[in-house]
Amino acid sequence: MKGKYTKIIYEFCQKEGIDIPIGFGRNSASHLVVIRYDLERPKLIAKTFFKKEDLHYYISTYLMDLPRNGDGLIPAKVVDFKENLSYQVLESGALVLL
């Protein structure tokens, strides 16, 4: 495993029962991650993000077409391991602090 965040993210996912993709850990991880909840089990997205602009681009490009949950929210969560904060992804793609 490469990098500080790779180990932290890996341990978090194991503790929370989140599936880790096979390719995760090949490259050093950044502090922003996306976890999808539209699958049978929660799943970490293999790509991590350093800049929030890149994260927002990913959300607008890849998550906006996901079916909404019962509350009309996108079934995904963003975790910032640098700031130790979690965010829910709103229908508009915006993030709200949990």
CSV table of C-alpha atoms in Angstrom, one decimal:
chain,number,residue,atom,x,y,z
A,1,MET,CA,0.0,0.0,0.0
A,2,LYS,CA,1.2,3.4,-0.9
A,3,GLY,CA,0.8,6.6,1.1
A,4,LYS,CA,-0.7,7.7,4.4
A,5,TYR,CA,-4.3,8.0,3.1
A,6,THR,CA,-4.3,4.6,1.4
A,7,LYS,CA,-3.9,2.9,4.8
A,8,ILE,CA,-6.4,5.1,6.6
A,9,ILE,CA,-9.0,4.6,3.9
A,10,TYR,CA,-8.4,0.9,3.7
A,11,GLU,CA,-8.8,0.5,7.5
A,12,PHE,CA,-12.0,2.7,7.5
A,13,CYS,CA,-13.6,0.6,4.8
A,14,GLN,CA,-12.8,-2.7,6.6
A,15,LYS,CA,-14.3,-1.3,9.8
A,16,GLU,CA,-17.4,0.0,8.1
A,17,GLY,CA,-18.0,-3.1,5.8
A,18,ILE,CA,-17.4,-1.1,2.6
A,19,ASP,CA,-16.2,-3.1,-0.4
A,20,ILE,CA,-12.8,-2.0,-1.7
A,21,PRO,CA,-12.2,-2.3,-5.4
A,22,ILE,CA,-9.3,-4.5,-6.6
A,23,GLY,CA,-7.4,-1.6,-8.1
A,24,PHE,CA,-7.4,0.5,-4.9
A,25,GLY,CA,-3.9,0.9,-3.5
A,26,ARG,CA,-2.0,0.7,-6.8
A,27,ASN,CA,-1.5,4.5,-6.6
A,28,SER,CA,-1.2,6.8,-3.6
A,29,ALA,CA,-4.6,7.8,-2.4
A,30,SER,CA,-5.7,11.4,-1.8
A,31,HIS,CA,-7.9,12.6,1.1
A,32,LEU,CA,-11.3,12.8,-0.7
A,33,VAL,CA,-13.2,9.6,-1.5
A,34,VAL,CA,-16.6,8.7,-2.8
A,35,ILE,CA,-18.6,5.7,-1.4
A,36,ARG,CA,-21.6,4.5,-3.5
A,37,TYR,CA,-24.6,3.1,-1.7
A,38,ASP,CA,-26.7,2.1,-4.8
A,39,LEU,CA,-25.2,-1.4,-5.0
A,40,GLU,CA,-25.9,-4.5,-2.8
A,41,ARG,CA,-23.1,-3.4,-0.4
A,42,PRO,CA,-21.5,0.0,-0.1
A,43,LYS,CA,-18.5,0.3,-2.4
A,44,LEU,CA,-15.5,2.6,-2.4
A,45,ILE,CA,-14.8,4.3,-5.7
A,46,ALA,CA,-11.2,3.4,-6.7
A,47,LYS,CA,-10.3,7.0,-7.7
A,48,THR,CA,-9.6,9.4,-4.9
A,49,PHE,CA,-9.4,13.2,-5.2
A,50,PHE,CA,-7.1,15.9,-4.0
A,51,LYS,CA,-9.0,19.0,-5.2
A,52,LYS,CA,-12.7,19.5,-4.6
A,53,GLU,CA,-13.1,20.8,-8.1
A,54,ASP,CA,-12.1,17.4,-9.4
A,55,LEU,CA,-14.5,15.7,-7.0
A,56,HIS,CA,-17.4,17.9,-8.1
A,57,TYR,CA,-16.6,17.1,-11.8
A,58,TYR,CA,-16.7,13.4,-10.9
A,59,ILE,CA,-20.0,13.8,-9.2
A,60,SER,CA,-21.6,15.8,-12.1
A,61,THR,CA,-20.2,13.4,-14.7
A,62,TYR,CA,-20.7,9.9,-13.1
A,63,LEU,CA,-23.2,10.1,-10.2
A,64,MET,CA,-26.0,12.4,-11.4
A,65,ASP,CA,-27.6,9.6,-13.4
A,66,LEU,CA,-27.9,7.2,-10.4
A,67,PRO,CA,-31.4,6.5,-9.2
A,68,ARG,CA,-32.3,8.6,-6.1
A,69,ASN,CA,-33.0,7.0,-2.7
A,70,GLY,CA,-36.3,7.5,-0.9
A,71,ASP,CA,-35.3,11.0,0.2
A,72,GLY,CA,-34.5,12.1,-3.3
A,73,LEU,CA,-30.8,12.0,-2.5
A,74,ILE,CA,-28.0,10.5,-4.6
A,75,PRO,CA,-27.0,7.3,-3.0
A,76,ALA,CA,-23.4,8.3,-2.3
A,77,LYS,CA,-21.3,9.8,0.4
A,78,VAL,CA,-18.1,11.8,0.3
A,79,VAL,CA,-15.5,11.4,3.1
A,80,ASP,CA,-12.7,13.9,3.6
A,81,PHE,CA,-10.0,12.0,5.5
A,82,LYS,CA,-7.9,15.2,5.9
A,83,GLU,CA,-10.6,17.1,7.7
A,84,ASN,CA,-12.4,14.0,9.2
A,85,LEU,CA,-15.7,15.1,7.7
A,86,SER,CA,-18.5,13.3,5.8
A,87,TYR,CA,-20.9,14.7,3.3
A,88,GLN,CA,-24.1,13.5,1.7
A,89,VAL,CA,-24.5,14.2,-2.1
A,90,LEU,CA,-27.6,16.2,-2.8
A,91,GLU,CA,-29.8,15.8,-5.9
A,92,SER,CA,-28.2,18.8,-7.4
A,93,GLY,CA,-24.7,17.3,-6.8
A,94,ALA,CA,-23.9,19.7,-4.0
A,95,LEU,CA,-22.5,18.4,-0.7
A,96,VAL,CA,-24.0,18.8,2.7
A,97,LEU,CA,-22.1,18.1,5.9
A,98,LEU,CA,-23.3,15.1,7.9
